[in-house]
Coordinates of C-alpha atoms in Angstrom, one line a residue:
M1 CA 98.7 143.3 81.8
R2 CA 96.9 141.0 79.5
K3 CA 100.1 139.2 78.7
K4 CA 100.9 138.8 82.4
T5 CA 97.4 137.4 83.0
Y6 CA 97.8 134.9 80.2
S7 CA 101.2 133.9 81.7
V8 CA 99.6 133.3 85.1
Q9 CA 96.8 131.3 83.6
G10 CA 99.3 129.3 81.5
R11 CA 101.3 128.4 84.5
A12 CA 98.2 127.4 86.4
W13 CA 97.2 125.1 83.6
L14 CA 100.7 123.7 83.4
V15 CA 100.8 123.0 87.2
S16 CA 97.4 121.4 87.0
A17 CA 98.6 119.1 84.2
I18 CA 101.6 118.1 86.3
V19 CA 99.4 117.4 89.3
F20 CA 97.1 115.3 87.0
A21 CA 100.2 113.3 85.8
L22 CA 101.3 112.8 89.4
T23 CA 97.8 111.7 90.4
A24 CA 97.8 109.2 87.5
F25 CA 101.2 107.9 88.5
L26 CA 100.4 107.6 92.2
T27 CA 97.0 106.0 91.6
Y28 CA 98.5 103.4 89.2
P29 CA 97.0 101.4 87.5
L30 CA 93.7 103.3 87.7
L31 CA 94.2 105.4 84.6
F32 CA 94.5 102.2 82.5
H33 CA 91.1 100.9 83.7
F34 CA 89.4 104.3 84.0
S35 CA 86.0 103.2 82.6
T36 CA 85.8 99.7 84.0
Q37 CA 87.3 99.7 87.5
F38 CA 87.4 101.9 90.5
P39 CA 89.6 102.2 93.6
S40 CA 88.4 99.7 96.2
D41 CA 89.5 97.2 98.8
L42 CA 86.0 95.5 98.3
G43 CA 84.7 97.5 101.2
D44 CA 82.4 100.6 101.0
S45 CA 83.5 102.0 97.7
S46 CA 80.4 100.7 95.8
K47 CA 78.2 102.6 98.2
Y48 CA 79.6 105.9 96.9
L49 CA 78.9 104.9 93.3
W50 CA 75.3 104.2 94.4
N51 CA 75.2 107.7 95.9
L52 CA 76.0 109.3 92.6
W53 CA 73.6 107.0 90.8
W54 CA 70.8 107.8 93.2
M55 CA 71.2 111.6 92.8
K56 CA 70.7 111.2 89.1
R57 CA 67.8 108.8 89.6
A58 CA 66.1 111.0 92.1
V59 CA 66.4 114.2 90.1
F60 CA 65.7 112.9 86.6
V61 CA 63.6 109.8 87.0
E62 CA 61.8 109.7 90.3
N63 CA 61.5 113.5 90.7
T64 CA 61.8 113.1 94.4
N65 CA 63.8 114.5 97.3
P66 CA 67.3 112.9 97.0
F67 CA 67.8 113.0 100.7
F68 CA 65.2 110.2 101.2
T69 CA 64.9 107.0 99.3
T70 CA 62.6 104.0 99.2
F71 CA 65.0 102.2 96.9
L72 CA 66.8 101.0 100.0
Y73 CA 65.0 99.6 103.0
Y74 CA 61.9 99.0 100.8
P75 CA 59.0 99.7 101.3
Q76 CA 59.4 102.2 104.1
G77 CA 62.7 103.7 102.9
T78 CA 65.4 105.6 104.7
G79 CA 66.7 109.1 105.1
L80 CA 70.2 109.9 103.8
V81 CA 70.8 113.1 105.8
F82 CA 73.0 111.2 108.2
D83 CA 74.5 108.9 105.6
S84 CA 77.8 109.6 103.8
F85 CA 75.7 110.7 100.9
V86 CA 78.1 113.4 99.4
P87 CA 75.3 115.4 97.8
L88 CA 77.6 118.1 96.5
W89 CA 79.5 115.5 94.4
G90 CA 76.3 113.8 93.4
I91 CA 75.2 117.1 91.8
L92 CA 78.6 117.7 90.2
S93 CA 78.5 114.2 88.8
L94 CA 75.3 114.6 86.8
P95 CA 76.7 115.9 83.5
F96 CA 79.6 113.4 83.7
Q97 CA 77.2 110.5 84.3
F98 CA 75.2 111.4 81.1
L99 CA 78.5 111.7 79.1
F100 CA 80.6 108.9 80.5
G101 CA 78.7 106.5 82.7
L102 CA 78.9 105.8 86.4
I103 CA 82.4 104.3 86.9
T104 CA 84.2 106.8 84.7
T105 CA 82.4 109.6 86.5
Y106 CA 83.5 108.3 89.9
N107 CA 87.1 108.2 88.8
I108 CA 86.9 111.7 87.4
L109 CA 85.7 113.0 90.7
V110 CA 88.5 111.1 92.5
F111 CA 91.1 112.9 90.3
L112 CA 89.3 116.2 90.9
S113 CA 89.6 115.7 94.6
F114 CA 93.4 115.4 94.4
L115 CA 93.6 118.6 92.2
L116 CA 91.4 120.6 94.6
S117 CA 93.5 119.5 97.6
F118 CA 96.7 120.4 95.9
W119 CA 95.5 123.9 94.8
G120 CA 93.9 124.6 98.2
M121 CA 97.2 123.9 100.0
F122 CA 99.3 125.5 97.3
L123 CA 97.4 128.8 97.5
L124 CA 97.3 128.8 101.3
V125 CA 101.1 128.1 101.8
R126 CA 102.0 130.7 99.1
R127 CA 99.8 133.3 100.8
L128 CA 101.5 132.7 104.1
T129 CA 105.1 132.3 102.9
D130 CA 105.2 134.0 99.5
S131 CA 107.1 131.0 98.2
S132 CA 105.9 129.0 95.2
L133 CA 108.4 126.2 96.0
A134 CA 107.1 125.9 99.6
A135 CA 103.6 125.9 98.3
T136 CA 104.3 123.1 95.8
F137 CA 105.8 120.9 98.5
G138 CA 103.0 121.6 100.9
G139 CA 100.4 120.9 98.2
V140 CA 102.0 117.6 97.2
F141 CA 102.6 116.4 100.8
Y142 CA 99.0 117.1 101.7
S143 CA 97.0 116.0 98.7
F144 CA 99.0 112.8 98.3
S145 CA 99.3 111.8 101.9
P146 CA 99.0 108.2 103.1
Y147 CA 95.8 109.2 104.9
V148 CA 94.2 110.1 101.5
F149 CA 95.3 106.9 99.9
A150 CA 94.1 104.8 102.8
H151 CA 90.6 106.3 102.4
L152 CA 90.8 106.1 98.6
R153 CA 90.2 102.3 99.1
G154 CA 86.7 102.8 100.4
H155 CA 85.7 106.2 101.7
F156 CA 85.1 108.7 98.9
N157 CA 83.7 111.2 101.3
L158 CA 87.0 111.4 103.2
L159 CA 89.1 112.1 100.1
H160 CA 88.0 115.7 100.1
V161 CA 90.6 117.1 102.4
W162 CA 90.7 120.1 100.1
I163 CA 88.0 121.6 102.4
F164 CA 90.4 122.6 105.1
P165 CA 93.0 124.6 103.2
W166 CA 90.3 126.3 101.2
L167 CA 88.5 127.2 104.4
L168 CA 91.6 128.5 106.1
Y169 CA 92.5 130.4 102.9
A170 CA 89.0 132.0 103.0
L171 CA 89.4 132.8 106.7
F172 CA 92.8 134.6 106.1
H173 CA 91.2 136.4 103.2
F174 CA 88.4 137.5 105.6
R175 CA 90.8 138.5 108.3
K176 CA 92.7 140.9 106.0
Q177 CA 89.6 142.9 105.3
P178 CA 86.4 141.7 106.9
S179 CA 83.3 142.2 104.7
L180 CA 80.0 140.8 103.8
K181 CA 81.4 139.2 100.6
R182 CA 84.3 137.6 102.4
S183 CA 82.0 136.3 105.2
A184 CA 79.9 134.7 102.5
L185 CA 82.9 133.1 100.9
V186 CA 83.9 131.5 104.3
S187 CA 80.3 130.3 104.7
L188 CA 80.2 128.9 101.2
V189 CA 83.2 126.7 101.8
F190 CA 81.5 125.5 105.0
L191 CA 78.4 124.7 103.0
F192 CA 80.5 122.7 100.6
S193 CA 81.9 120.7 103.6
L194 CA 78.4 120.1 104.9
F195 CA 77.3 118.7 101.5
T196 CA 80.4 116.5 101.4
D197 CA 80.8 114.9 104.8
Y198 CA 79.4 115.7 108.2
Y199 CA 82.7 114.8 110.0
Y200 CA 84.5 117.3 107.9
A201 CA 81.7 119.9 108.4
F202 CA 82.2 119.5 112.2
Y203 CA 85.9 119.9 111.8
A204 CA 85.3 123.0 109.7
I205 CA 83.3 124.5 112.5
G206 CA 86.2 123.7 114.9
I207 CA 88.7 125.4 112.6
T208 CA 86.5 128.4 112.2
A209 CA 86.0 128.8 115.9
L210 CA 89.7 128.4 116.7
F211 CA 90.6 130.9 113.9
L212 CA 88.1 133.5 115.1
A213 CA 89.5 133.1 118.6
Y214 CA 93.0 133.5 117.2
V215 CA 91.9 136.7 115.4
Y216 CA 90.2 138.1 118.5
F217 CA 93.4 137.8 120.6
S218 CA 95.8 138.9 117.8
T219 CA 93.9 141.9 116.4
S220 CA 92.9 145.3 117.8
G221 CA 91.3 148.6 116.8
R222 CA 88.9 149.0 113.9
I223 CA 89.9 145.7 112.3
L224 CA 88.8 143.9 115.5
K225 CA 85.4 145.6 115.4
A226 CA 84.9 144.6 111.8
V227 CA 86.1 141.0 112.6
L228 CA 83.5 140.8 115.4
L229 CA 80.7 142.2 113.3
Y230 CA 81.3 140.0 110.2
G231 CA 82.5 137.1 112.3
A232 CA 79.1 137.1 113.9
L233 CA 77.6 137.0 110.4
I234 CA 79.6 133.9 109.7
V235 CA 78.3 132.2 112.8
I236 CA 74.7 133.2 111.8
M237 CA 75.2 131.7 108.3
Y238 CA 76.7 128.5 109.7
A239 CA 73.6 128.3 112.0
V240 CA 71.2 128.8 109.1
F241 CA 72.9 126.0 107.1
L242 CA 72.9 123.7 110.1
Y243 CA 69.2 124.3 111.1
P244 CA 67.7 121.8 108.6
L245 CA 70.2 119.2 109.7
F246 CA 69.2 119.8 113.3
L247 CA 65.5 119.4 112.5
A248 CA 66.3 116.2 110.6
Y249 CA 68.3 114.9 113.6
I250 CA 65.4 115.6 116.0
R251 CA 63.0 113.8 113.6
E252 CA 65.2 110.7 112.9
Q253 CA 67.3 110.2 116.1
Q254 CA 65.0 107.6 117.6
S255 CA 65.4 105.4 114.5
L256 CA 69.1 105.7 114.1
A257 CA 71.3 102.8 115.2
S258 CA 72.8 103.4 118.6
L259 CA 76.5 103.2 119.3
R260 CA 78.3 101.1 121.8
I261 CA 81.3 102.3 123.8
T262 CA 83.4 99.5 122.2
E263 CA 82.9 101.2 118.8
F264 CA 84.5 104.4 120.0
E265 CA 87.5 102.4 121.3
Q266 CA 87.7 100.3 118.1
Y267 CA 87.9 103.3 115.8
S268 CA 90.5 105.3 117.9
A269 CA 93.9 106.2 116.4
D270 CA 96.8 104.2 117.9
L271 CA 99.5 106.5 119.2
L272 CA 102.0 104.9 116.8
S273 CA 99.7 105.3 113.8
Y274 CA 101.3 108.7 113.1
F275 CA 104.7 107.2 112.9
V276 CA 104.2 103.8 111.2
P277 CA 104.1 103.9 107.3
F278 CA 101.0 102.8 105.4
E279 CA 101.2 99.0 104.8
Q280 CA 100.5 99.6 101.1
N281 CA 103.8 101.4 100.7
P282 CA 105.8 99.4 98.2
L283 CA 109.1 99.8 100.1
L284 CA 108.2 100.0 103.8
G285 CA 104.8 98.3 103.8
R286 CA 106.1 94.8 104.4
F287 CA 107.9 95.9 107.5
S288 CA 105.0 98.1 108.9
K289 CA 102.4 95.3 108.6
A290 CA 103.5 93.8 111.8
Y291 CA 102.5 97.0 113.6
T292 CA 99.6 98.2 111.5
R293 CA 97.7 94.9 111.9
R294 CA 97.7 95.6 115.7
F295 CA 95.9 98.9 115.3
T296 CA 92.3 98.5 116.5
A297 CA 91.0 101.0 113.9
G298 CA 92.2 98.7 111.0
T299 CA 94.2 99.5 107.9
T300 CA 92.0 102.3 106.5
E301 CA 90.8 104.2 109.6
G302 CA 94.1 103.5 111.4
T303 CA 96.4 105.1 108.8
I304 CA 97.4 108.6 109.8
Y305 CA 101.1 108.4 108.9
V306 CA 102.7 111.8 108.7
G307 CA 106.0 110.9 107.0
Y308 CA 109.4 111.7 108.6
A309 CA 110.5 114.1 105.8
A310 CA 107.4 116.2 106.3
L311 CA 107.7 116.0 110.1
F312 CA 111.3 117.2 110.0
L313 CA 110.4 120.1 107.7
A314 CA 107.5 121.0 110.1
F315 CA 109.9 121.3 113.0
V316 CA 112.2 123.4 110.8
G317 CA 109.3 125.6 109.9
L318 CA 108.1 125.9 113.5
F319 CA 111.5 126.7 115.1
R320 CA 113.6 128.3 112.3
Y321 CA 111.1 130.2 110.2
R322 CA 111.0 133.5 111.9
D323 CA 107.8 135.0 110.5
K324 CA 104.2 134.2 111.3
A325 CA 104.7 133.5 115.0
R326 CA 101.0 133.9 115.8
I327 CA 99.9 131.8 112.8
K328 CA 102.3 129.1 113.9
T329 CA 100.7 129.2 117.4
F330 CA 97.3 128.7 115.9
L331 CA 98.6 125.7 113.9
V332 CA 100.2 124.2 116.9
L333 CA 96.9 124.5 118.8
L334 CA 95.1 122.9 115.9
I335 CA 97.6 120.0 115.7
V336 CA 97.6 119.3 119.4
L337 CA 93.9 119.4 119.9
S338 CA 93.1 117.2 116.9
F339 CA 95.9 114.8 117.8
L340 CA 94.5 114.3 121.3
L341 CA 90.9 113.9 120.0
S342 CA 92.1 111.4 117.3
L343 CA 93.4 109.0 120.1
G344 CA 89.8 108.3 121.2
P345 CA 88.4 108.0 124.7
T346 CA 91.5 106.1 126.1
L347 CA 95.1 105.8 125.1
T348 CA 96.0 102.8 122.8
I349 CA 99.5 101.8 121.9
L350 CA 100.0 98.9 119.4
G351 CA 96.5 97.6 120.2
K352 CA 97.0 97.7 123.9
D353 CA 94.5 99.9 125.8
Y354 CA 95.8 102.0 128.7
P355 CA 93.2 103.4 131.2
I356 CA 94.1 107.0 130.6
S357 CA 91.1 109.2 129.9
L358 CA 91.5 111.5 126.9
P359 CA 89.4 114.5 125.7
F360 CA 87.4 112.4 123.2
S361 CA 85.7 110.6 126.2
W362 CA 83.5 113.7 126.5
F363 CA 82.1 113.0 123.0
T364 CA 81.0 109.5 124.0
S365 CA 78.7 110.8 126.7
H366 CA 77.2 113.5 124.5
E367 CA 74.2 112.2 122.5
T368 CA 74.7 114.3 119.4
L369 CA 78.5 114.3 119.3
S370 CA 78.6 110.6 119.8
H371 CA 77.7 110.2 116.1
L372 CA 81.3 111.2 115.4
R373 CA 82.3 107.8 116.5
V374 CA 85.5 107.4 114.4
S375 CA 87.8 109.5 116.4
S376 CA 90.9 108.6 114.3
R377 CA 89.5 110.9 111.5
F378 CA 90.4 113.9 113.7
G379 CA 94.0 113.0 112.6
V380 CA 93.4 114.7 109.2
L381 CA 93.5 118.1 111.0
S382 CA 96.8 117.2 112.6
L383 CA 98.2 116.3 109.2
F384 CA 96.8 119.5 107.8
G385 CA 98.7 121.6 110.4
I386 CA 101.9 119.6 110.1
Y387 CA 102.0 119.8 106.3
L388 CA 101.3 123.5 106.4
L389 CA 104.2 123.9 108.8
S390 CA 106.4 121.8 106.5
G391 CA 105.7 124.4 103.9
F392 CA 107.2 127.0 106.3
G393 CA 110.2 124.7 106.6
I394 CA 110.7 124.6 102.8
A395 CA 110.3 128.4 102.7
Y396 CA 113.1 128.7 105.3
L397 CA 115.4 126.3 103.4
S398 CA 114.8 128.1 100.1
K399 CA 116.0 131.3 101.7
K400 CA 119.1 129.7 103.0
T401 CA 120.1 127.7 99.8
K402 CA 119.2 127.6 96.2
R403 CA 120.7 124.1 95.7
T404 CA 118.2 122.1 93.6
P405 CA 119.6 118.7 94.6
L406 CA 118.5 119.3 98.3
F407 CA 114.9 119.8 97.3
V408 CA 115.0 116.8 94.9
L409 CA 116.3 114.7 97.8
V410 CA 113.5 116.0 100.1
F411 CA 110.9 115.0 97.4
F412 CA 112.6 111.6 96.9
I413 CA 112.5 110.8 100.6
W414 CA 108.9 111.9 100.8
F415 CA 108.0 109.8 97.8
M416 CA 109.8 106.7 99.1
E417 CA 108.1 106.7 102.5
S418 CA 104.6 107.9 101.4
A419 CA 103.8 106.4 98.0
S420 CA 101.0 103.8 98.2
F421 CA 100.8 102.1 94.8
P422 CA 99.6 100.0 93.1
I423 CA 96.2 100.9 94.5
P424 CA 93.6 98.1 94.7
L425 CA 90.9 98.3 92.0
E426 CA 87.6 96.5 91.7
R427 CA 85.8 95.4 88.6
P428 CA 82.2 94.8 89.5
R429 CA 80.9 91.4 88.7
M430 CA 77.3 91.7 87.5
S431 CA 75.0 88.9 86.7
V432 CA 73.4 88.8 83.2
F433 CA 70.1 88.2 85.0
Y434 CA 70.0 91.9 85.8
D435 CA 69.2 92.4 82.1
S436 CA 66.0 90.5 82.6
I437 CA 65.1 92.7 85.5
V438 CA 65.8 95.9 83.6
S439 CA 63.5 94.8 80.8
D440 CA 60.6 94.1 83.2
P441 CA 58.4 97.3 83.2
E442 CA 56.5 96.4 86.4
H443 CA 57.2 98.2 89.7
F444 CA 58.4 95.6 92.2
A445 CA 61.1 95.0 94.8
I446 CA 64.0 92.6 95.0
L447 CA 65.1 90.6 98.0
A448 CA 68.8 90.2 97.9
L449 CA 70.2 87.5 100.2
P450 CA 71.9 87.9 102.5
I451 CA 70.1 91.0 103.7
E452 CA 72.8 93.6 104.3
F453 CA 72.5 96.6 106.7
W454 CA 76.1 97.6 107.4
S455 CA 78.0 96.6 104.3
D456 CA 77.7 95.8 100.6
D457 CA 79.8 92.7 100.6
V458 CA 77.9 90.9 97.9
R459 CA 77.4 94.2 95.9
S460 CA 73.6 94.0 96.0
V461 CA 73.4 97.8 96.5
Y462 CA 75.8 98.4 93.6
G463 CA 73.7 96.0 91.6
Q464 CA 70.8 98.3 92.0
T465 CA 72.6 100.8 89.8
V466 CA 72.3 98.3 87.0
H467 CA 68.8 96.8 87.5
G468 CA 67.1 99.9 89.0
K469 CA 64.6 98.1 91.3
P470 CA 64.1 98.8 95.0
I471 CA 65.7 96.4 97.5
L472 CA 65.2 95.5 101.1
G473 CA 68.0 96.6 103.4
G474 CA 71.1 98.4 102.1
I475 CA 74.3 100.0 103.3
V476 CA 73.8 103.3 105.1
A477 CA 75.9 104.9 107.9
R478 CA 73.0 104.7 110.4
P479 CA 70.5 101.9 109.5
P480 CA 66.9 102.7 110.4
L481 CA 66.3 100.3 113.3
R482 CA 62.5 100.5 113.3
W483 CA 62.3 99.2 109.7
I484 CA 64.8 96.4 110.5
E485 CA 62.5 95.4 113.4
E486 CA 59.6 95.3 110.9
Y487 CA 61.6 92.9 108.7
R488 CA 62.0 90.7 111.7
V489 CA 58.3 90.2 112.2
S490 CA 57.8 89.2 108.6
P491 CA 57.8 85.4 108.5
F492 CA 60.3 84.8 105.7
L493 CA 62.5 87.7 106.4
G494 CA 62.6 87.0 110.1
N495 CA 63.8 83.5 109.5
V496 CA 66.5 84.7 107.2
L497 CA 67.8 87.3 109.6
T498 CA 67.8 84.8 112.5
F499 CA 70.0 82.6 110.3
Q500 CA 72.3 85.4 109.3
E501 CA 72.8 86.4 113.0
G502 CA 74.3 83.1 113.8
D503 CA 71.6 80.4 114.3
Q504 CA 72.9 78.1 111.6
T505 CA 70.2 75.4 112.2
F506 CA 67.3 77.8 112.4
L507 CA 66.3 77.6 108.7
A508 CA 66.1 73.9 108.6
S509 CA 64.3 73.5 111.9
S510 CA 61.8 76.3 111.1
I511 CA 60.4 74.8 108.0
R512 CA 56.9 73.3 108.2
R513 CA 55.1 72.3 105.1
E514 CA 51.8 74.0 106.1
E515 CA 53.7 77.3 106.4
R516 CA 54.9 77.5 102.8
E517 CA 52.0 79.5 101.4
E518 CA 52.1 81.9 104.4
L519 CA 55.8 82.5 103.9
R520 CA 55.3 83.1 100.2
Q521 CA 52.4 85.4 100.8
S522 CA 54.6 87.5 103.2
L523 CA 56.9 88.1 100.3
I524 CA 54.0 89.0 97.9
D525 CA 52.7 91.5 100.5
L526 CA 56.0 93.3 100.3
N527 CA 55.8 93.3 96.5
I528 CA 58.9 91.2 96.2
K529 CA 59.0 89.6 92.8
Y530 CA 62.5 88.2 92.8
I531 CA 64.8 86.7 95.4
L532 CA 68.5 86.9 94.5
I533 CA 70.8 84.6 96.5
Y534 CA 74.5 85.7 96.1
K535 CA 77.0 82.9 96.1
E536 CA 79.7 85.0 97.6
Y537 CA 77.9 84.7 100.9
A538 CA 79.3 81.7 102.9
G539 CA 75.8 80.5 103.8
W540 CA 74.2 80.8 100.4
R541 CA 73.5 77.1 100.1
D542 CA 71.4 77.1 103.2
L543 CA 69.5 80.1 102.0
H544 CA 69.2 78.4 98.6
K545 CA 67.7 75.3 100.2
Y546 CA 65.3 77.3 102.3
T547 CA 64.1 79.5 99.4
D548 CA 63.8 76.4 97.2
Y549 CA 61.6 74.7 99.7
V550 CA 59.3 77.8 100.2
L551 CA 59.0 78.6 96.5
G552 CA 59.3 75.1 95.0
T553 CA 60.1 75.1 91.3
R554 CA 60.2 78.9 90.9
K555 CA 63.9 79.1 90.4
V556 CA 64.4 81.0 87.2
F557 CA 68.1 81.6 86.8
E558 CA 71.5 80.5 88.1
D559 CA 75.1 81.5 87.2
D560 CA 78.4 81.7 89.1
I561 CA 77.2 84.9 90.8
L562 CA 73.7 84.3 92.0
V563 CA 70.6 82.1 92.1
A564 CA 67.3 83.8 91.2
Y565 CA 63.8 82.8 92.3
Q566 CA 60.6 84.4 91.1
V567 CA 58.0 84.9 93.8
Y568 CA 55.0 85.7 91.7

């Protein structure tokens, strides 16, 4: 028995090593820059490094609640409950941050997400088909899908597609023999989803509800009674986990940025997005760009490509694999519902909107559900169901033939149409002036110009992970509107925001000599010691001129990245 156990463990380690090697290959050239660069298309990636940094800072330096920070939107601060904060991964990152630093830690967690996704799908498919070959294909198709690589460029929270196979595995485990322990296991996976991404947590609720309904209609007798009893316990535990989130929502909803109907339409999946290859595919990308550039959701949110090899295998699994008829019905329902929801409030084909109302339109009129504004993300559930069915397809083929070349060909076709390398990497450009800020023991804030609320284009938020001082503004999923309005009434900040919002003459026309001291005092009142003007911003020269006029000869530093002014 011990020898068999060691053999199983040895195979598991071997498979993990192979998955690691495949991850390194498909994320090329990341492994060669593991400590200095991270996956990024210069979008939101830096925000997730800040998330990891803030968890460490909050726990070990500030001794404060990590779900609220005054290091962004200083001095009032902002809540992070409805931000893409990924607290589970912030906690897991702590030992790695102490050992390896921030960028290496981030890359380790990226690799770990691929490994978890593979093993979740592998175990689920093997449980349902009793075929290790089918499980391997299902795990590879799912964990290395174009959807994952599209979000690798800027959405660390959405890499964690492992949640769904592990949740469904726990649910099937629960169905076999309902118990308190197995109910707790299902709820634990849900808790992990809640501490990873609230979109995925909502999807986990949907999967659980659909699964419990499936069990109710496909089970009878004593098992059904046990399912109802312990299923109710799962619902109660979900509610307990959600209750603090609900209280936070009630407390913060008035300050969260509201959504326009155009945002729902913008982030809808195009009907053809399931069938057009990812534009970063080295073979097909050049041909697909003409189509993907017309997707309103953009390159990242608009990528939900299934792959024709996986789609063919899914149809084989659906119509030729004779077992698991009820499970296949469950998967078809999951695929169809999530597919329809991913299309948004109205149908869009190649960027053209058709006035056909779709199920997601109900979300837009519901105050709470409207925060799930990016409908295209529902597509991950369709992919999950399709790749699971493709595992059934491989299981069917493996029973009909043992010809290795056939399965090599299937893998080759999948690889050629789904590979997405080389992946874009970012090496942060940090000014040496940050060293001066770090060495200053005073408590003060930094005004980074431009003031950013929706993005970190000039990397001022990432820069905070180096200099460690509070900043005004900052990228969060739902900016606190009441604090932005307070910035507007501050003389200096109000002028800057008016300029950033399009009045290109406002700064020059607003300057009056007698106002200089008042403007400077408004900065001192906010405890702003330094103003950093980032040259990557197109209007930096105008901001430079305005700041120079207000503060006179207080410029203390300039390099090719920024200009620094000292306020006091």
